[in-house]
PDB file of C-alpha atoms in Angstrom:
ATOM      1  CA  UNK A  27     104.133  86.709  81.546  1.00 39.00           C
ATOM      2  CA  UNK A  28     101.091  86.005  79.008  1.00 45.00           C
ATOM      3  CA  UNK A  29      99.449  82.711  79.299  1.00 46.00           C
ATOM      4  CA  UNK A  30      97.283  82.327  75.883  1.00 54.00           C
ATOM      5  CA  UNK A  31      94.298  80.600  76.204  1.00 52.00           C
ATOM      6  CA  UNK A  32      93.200  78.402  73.740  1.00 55.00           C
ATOM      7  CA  UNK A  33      90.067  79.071  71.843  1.00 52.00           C
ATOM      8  CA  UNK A  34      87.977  76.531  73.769  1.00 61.00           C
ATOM      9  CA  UNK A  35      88.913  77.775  76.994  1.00 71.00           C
ATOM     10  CA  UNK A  36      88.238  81.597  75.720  1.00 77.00           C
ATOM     11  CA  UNK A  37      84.471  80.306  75.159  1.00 82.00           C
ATOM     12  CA  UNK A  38      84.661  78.748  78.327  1.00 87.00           C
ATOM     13  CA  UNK A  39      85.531  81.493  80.615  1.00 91.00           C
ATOM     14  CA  UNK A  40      83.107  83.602  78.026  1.00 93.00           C
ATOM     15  CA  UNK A  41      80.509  81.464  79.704  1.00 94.00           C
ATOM     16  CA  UNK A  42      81.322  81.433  83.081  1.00 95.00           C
ATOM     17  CA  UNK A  43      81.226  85.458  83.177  1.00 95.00           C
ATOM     18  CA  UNK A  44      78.166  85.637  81.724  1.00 96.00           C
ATOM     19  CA  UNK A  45      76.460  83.437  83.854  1.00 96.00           C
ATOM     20  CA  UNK A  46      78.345  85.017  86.725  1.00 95.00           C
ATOM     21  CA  UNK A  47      77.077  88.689  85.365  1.00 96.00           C
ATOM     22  CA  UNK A  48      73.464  88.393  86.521  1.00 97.00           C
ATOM     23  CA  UNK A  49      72.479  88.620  90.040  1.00 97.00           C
ATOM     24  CA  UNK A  50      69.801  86.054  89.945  1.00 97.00           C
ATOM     25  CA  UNK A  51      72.153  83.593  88.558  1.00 97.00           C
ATOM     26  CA  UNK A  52      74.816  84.424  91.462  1.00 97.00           C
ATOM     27  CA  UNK A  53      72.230  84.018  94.098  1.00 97.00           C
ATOM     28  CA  UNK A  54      71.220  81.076  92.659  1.00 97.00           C
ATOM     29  CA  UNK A  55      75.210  79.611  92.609  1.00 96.00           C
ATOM     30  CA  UNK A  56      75.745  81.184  96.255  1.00 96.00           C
ATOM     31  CA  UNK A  57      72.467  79.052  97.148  1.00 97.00           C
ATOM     32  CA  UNK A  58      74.338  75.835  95.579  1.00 97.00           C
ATOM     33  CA  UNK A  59      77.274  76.473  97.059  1.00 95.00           C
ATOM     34  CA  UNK A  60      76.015  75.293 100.488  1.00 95.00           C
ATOM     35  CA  UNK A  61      74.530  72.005  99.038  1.00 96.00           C
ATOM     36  CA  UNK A  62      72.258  70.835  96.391  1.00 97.00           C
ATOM     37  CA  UNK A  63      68.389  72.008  95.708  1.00 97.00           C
ATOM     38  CA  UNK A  64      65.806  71.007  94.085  1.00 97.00           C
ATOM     39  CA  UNK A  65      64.486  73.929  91.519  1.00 96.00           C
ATOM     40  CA  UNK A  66      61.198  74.451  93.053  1.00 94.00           C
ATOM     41  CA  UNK A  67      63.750  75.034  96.105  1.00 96.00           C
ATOM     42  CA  UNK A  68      65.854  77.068  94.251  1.00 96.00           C
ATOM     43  CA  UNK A  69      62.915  79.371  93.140  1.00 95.00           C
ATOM     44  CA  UNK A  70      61.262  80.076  96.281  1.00 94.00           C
ATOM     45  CA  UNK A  71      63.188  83.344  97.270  1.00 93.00           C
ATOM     46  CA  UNK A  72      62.716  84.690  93.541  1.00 94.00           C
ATOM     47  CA  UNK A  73      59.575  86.769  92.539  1.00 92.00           C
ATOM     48  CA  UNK A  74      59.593  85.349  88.599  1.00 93.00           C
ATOM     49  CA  UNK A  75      57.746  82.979  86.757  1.00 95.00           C
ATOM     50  CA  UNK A  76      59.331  78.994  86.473  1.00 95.00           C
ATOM     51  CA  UNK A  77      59.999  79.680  82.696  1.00 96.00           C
ATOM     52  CA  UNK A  78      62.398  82.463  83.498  1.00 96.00           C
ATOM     53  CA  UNK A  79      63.904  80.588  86.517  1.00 96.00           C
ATOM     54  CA  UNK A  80      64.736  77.518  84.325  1.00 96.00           C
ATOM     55  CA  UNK A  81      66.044  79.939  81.372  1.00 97.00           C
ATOM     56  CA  UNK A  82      68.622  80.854  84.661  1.00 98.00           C
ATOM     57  CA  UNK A  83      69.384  77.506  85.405  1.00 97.00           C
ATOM     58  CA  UNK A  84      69.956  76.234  81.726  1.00 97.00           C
ATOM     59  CA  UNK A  85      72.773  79.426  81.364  1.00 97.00           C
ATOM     60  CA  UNK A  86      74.268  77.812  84.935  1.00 97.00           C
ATOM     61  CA  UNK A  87      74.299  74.744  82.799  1.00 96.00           C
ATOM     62  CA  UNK A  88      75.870  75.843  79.950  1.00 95.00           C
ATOM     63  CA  UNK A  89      78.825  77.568  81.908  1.00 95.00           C
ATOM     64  CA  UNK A  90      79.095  74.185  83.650  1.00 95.00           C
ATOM     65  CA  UNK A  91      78.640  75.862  86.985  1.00 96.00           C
ATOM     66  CA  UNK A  92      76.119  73.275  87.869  1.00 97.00           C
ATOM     67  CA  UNK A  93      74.442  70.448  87.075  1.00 96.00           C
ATOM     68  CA  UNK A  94      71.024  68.954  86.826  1.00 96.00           C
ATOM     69  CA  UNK A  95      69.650  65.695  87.085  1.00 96.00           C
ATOM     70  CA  UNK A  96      66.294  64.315  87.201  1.00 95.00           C
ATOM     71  CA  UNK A  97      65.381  61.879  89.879  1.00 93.00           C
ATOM     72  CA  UNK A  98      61.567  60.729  89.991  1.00 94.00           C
ATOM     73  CA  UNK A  99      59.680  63.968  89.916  1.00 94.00           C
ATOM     74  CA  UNK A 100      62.430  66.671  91.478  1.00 94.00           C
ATOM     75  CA  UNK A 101      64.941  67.496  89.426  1.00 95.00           C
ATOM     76  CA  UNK A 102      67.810  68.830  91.450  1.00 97.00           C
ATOM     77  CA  UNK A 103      70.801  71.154  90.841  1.00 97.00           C
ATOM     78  CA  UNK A 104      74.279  70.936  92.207  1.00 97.00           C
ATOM     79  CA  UNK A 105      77.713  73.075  91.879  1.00 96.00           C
ATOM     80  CA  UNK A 106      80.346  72.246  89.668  1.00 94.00           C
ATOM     81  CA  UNK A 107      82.770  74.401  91.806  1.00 89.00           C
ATOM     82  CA  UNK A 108      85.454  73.042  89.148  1.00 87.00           C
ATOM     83  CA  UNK A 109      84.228  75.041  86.452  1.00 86.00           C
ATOM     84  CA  UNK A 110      84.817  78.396  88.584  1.00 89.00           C
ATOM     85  CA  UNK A 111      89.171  77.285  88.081  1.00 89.00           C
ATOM     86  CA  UNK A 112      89.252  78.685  84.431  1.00 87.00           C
ATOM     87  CA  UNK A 113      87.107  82.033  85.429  1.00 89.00           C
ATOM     88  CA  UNK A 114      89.645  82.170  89.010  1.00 90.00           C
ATOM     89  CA  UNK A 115      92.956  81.558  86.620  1.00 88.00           C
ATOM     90  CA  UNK A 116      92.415  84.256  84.433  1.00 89.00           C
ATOM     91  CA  UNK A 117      91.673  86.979  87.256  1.00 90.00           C
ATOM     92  CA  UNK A 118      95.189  85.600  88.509  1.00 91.00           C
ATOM     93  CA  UNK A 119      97.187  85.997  85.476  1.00 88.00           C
ATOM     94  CA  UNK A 120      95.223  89.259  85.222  1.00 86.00           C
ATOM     95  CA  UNK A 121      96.341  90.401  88.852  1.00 87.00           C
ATOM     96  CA  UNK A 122      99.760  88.802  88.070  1.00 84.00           C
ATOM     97  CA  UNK A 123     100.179  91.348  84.526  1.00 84.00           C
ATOM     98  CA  UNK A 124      98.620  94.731  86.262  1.00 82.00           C
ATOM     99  CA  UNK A 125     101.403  93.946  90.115  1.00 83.00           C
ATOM    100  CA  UNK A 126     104.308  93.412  87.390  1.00 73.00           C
ATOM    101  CA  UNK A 127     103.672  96.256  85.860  1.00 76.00           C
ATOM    102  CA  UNK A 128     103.022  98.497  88.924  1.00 77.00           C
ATOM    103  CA  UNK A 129     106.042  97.251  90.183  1.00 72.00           C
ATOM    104  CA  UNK A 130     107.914  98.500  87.615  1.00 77.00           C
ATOM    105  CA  UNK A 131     105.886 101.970  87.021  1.00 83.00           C
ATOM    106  CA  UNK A 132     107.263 102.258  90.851  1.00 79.00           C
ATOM    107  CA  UNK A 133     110.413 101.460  90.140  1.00 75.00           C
ATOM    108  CA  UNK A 134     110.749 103.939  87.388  1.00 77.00           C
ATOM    109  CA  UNK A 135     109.818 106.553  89.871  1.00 83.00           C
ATOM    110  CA  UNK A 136     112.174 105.670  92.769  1.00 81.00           C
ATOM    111  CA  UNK A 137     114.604 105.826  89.979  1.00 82.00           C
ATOM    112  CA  UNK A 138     113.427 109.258  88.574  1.00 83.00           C
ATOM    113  CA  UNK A 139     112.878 111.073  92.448  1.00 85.00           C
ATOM    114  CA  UNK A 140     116.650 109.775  92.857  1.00 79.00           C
ATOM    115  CA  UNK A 141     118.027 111.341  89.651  1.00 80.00           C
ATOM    116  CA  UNK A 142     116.169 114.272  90.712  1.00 70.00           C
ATOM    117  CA  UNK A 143     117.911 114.346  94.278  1.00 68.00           C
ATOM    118  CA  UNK A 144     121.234 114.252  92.590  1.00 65.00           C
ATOM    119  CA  UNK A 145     120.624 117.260  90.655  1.00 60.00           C
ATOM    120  CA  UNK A 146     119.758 119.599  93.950  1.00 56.00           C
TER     121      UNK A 146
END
């Protein structure tokens, strides 16, 4: 079974796994995941300079794995937990392909050690 993506959803899940692919970025999603922070929160266990911490948080953005908004001074940051579905439905159909087709590589062989049974 191959599920084709559509080319929106292809740039999507590009997105996710790259935001996903650097630590700082996964910390700073693991951090959401328990509620929302402000980004001078969100900084505080990181030794880097605000510039580079809001470069992190705009790539977060872009995947749609969070969310910003500005309220007075403190801008604060929540998870989109939604946008992890397309990145979790592709590992699926991925797991899905690779058991069908162990299944069958396994079969095969069951078949073969029988044939070979037959012949001793």
């Amino acid at each position: 079974m191959i599920v084709r993506h559509m080319p929106n959803q292809s740039i999507n899940l590009d997105r996710v796994f790259h935001a996903l692919a650097d630590p700082t970025r996964r910390a700073i999603v693991y951090r959401l995941s328990r509620g929302p922070a402000s980004v001078s929160e969100l900084a505080r266990p990181f030794a880097m300079a605000m510039p580079s911490l809001l470069q992190h948080l705009q790539v977060l953005e872009g995947s749609r794995l969070i969310r910003t908004e500005k309220i007075g001074r403190v801008r604060l940051c929540e998870m989109r937990p939604a946008a992890l579905g397309i990145a979790e439905a592709w590992i699926a159909e991925q797991r899905a392909i690779w058991e069908g087709r162990l299944d069958r590589m396994e079969a095969h062989v069951k078949s073969l050690q029988g044939k070979g049974s037959k012949h001793d």
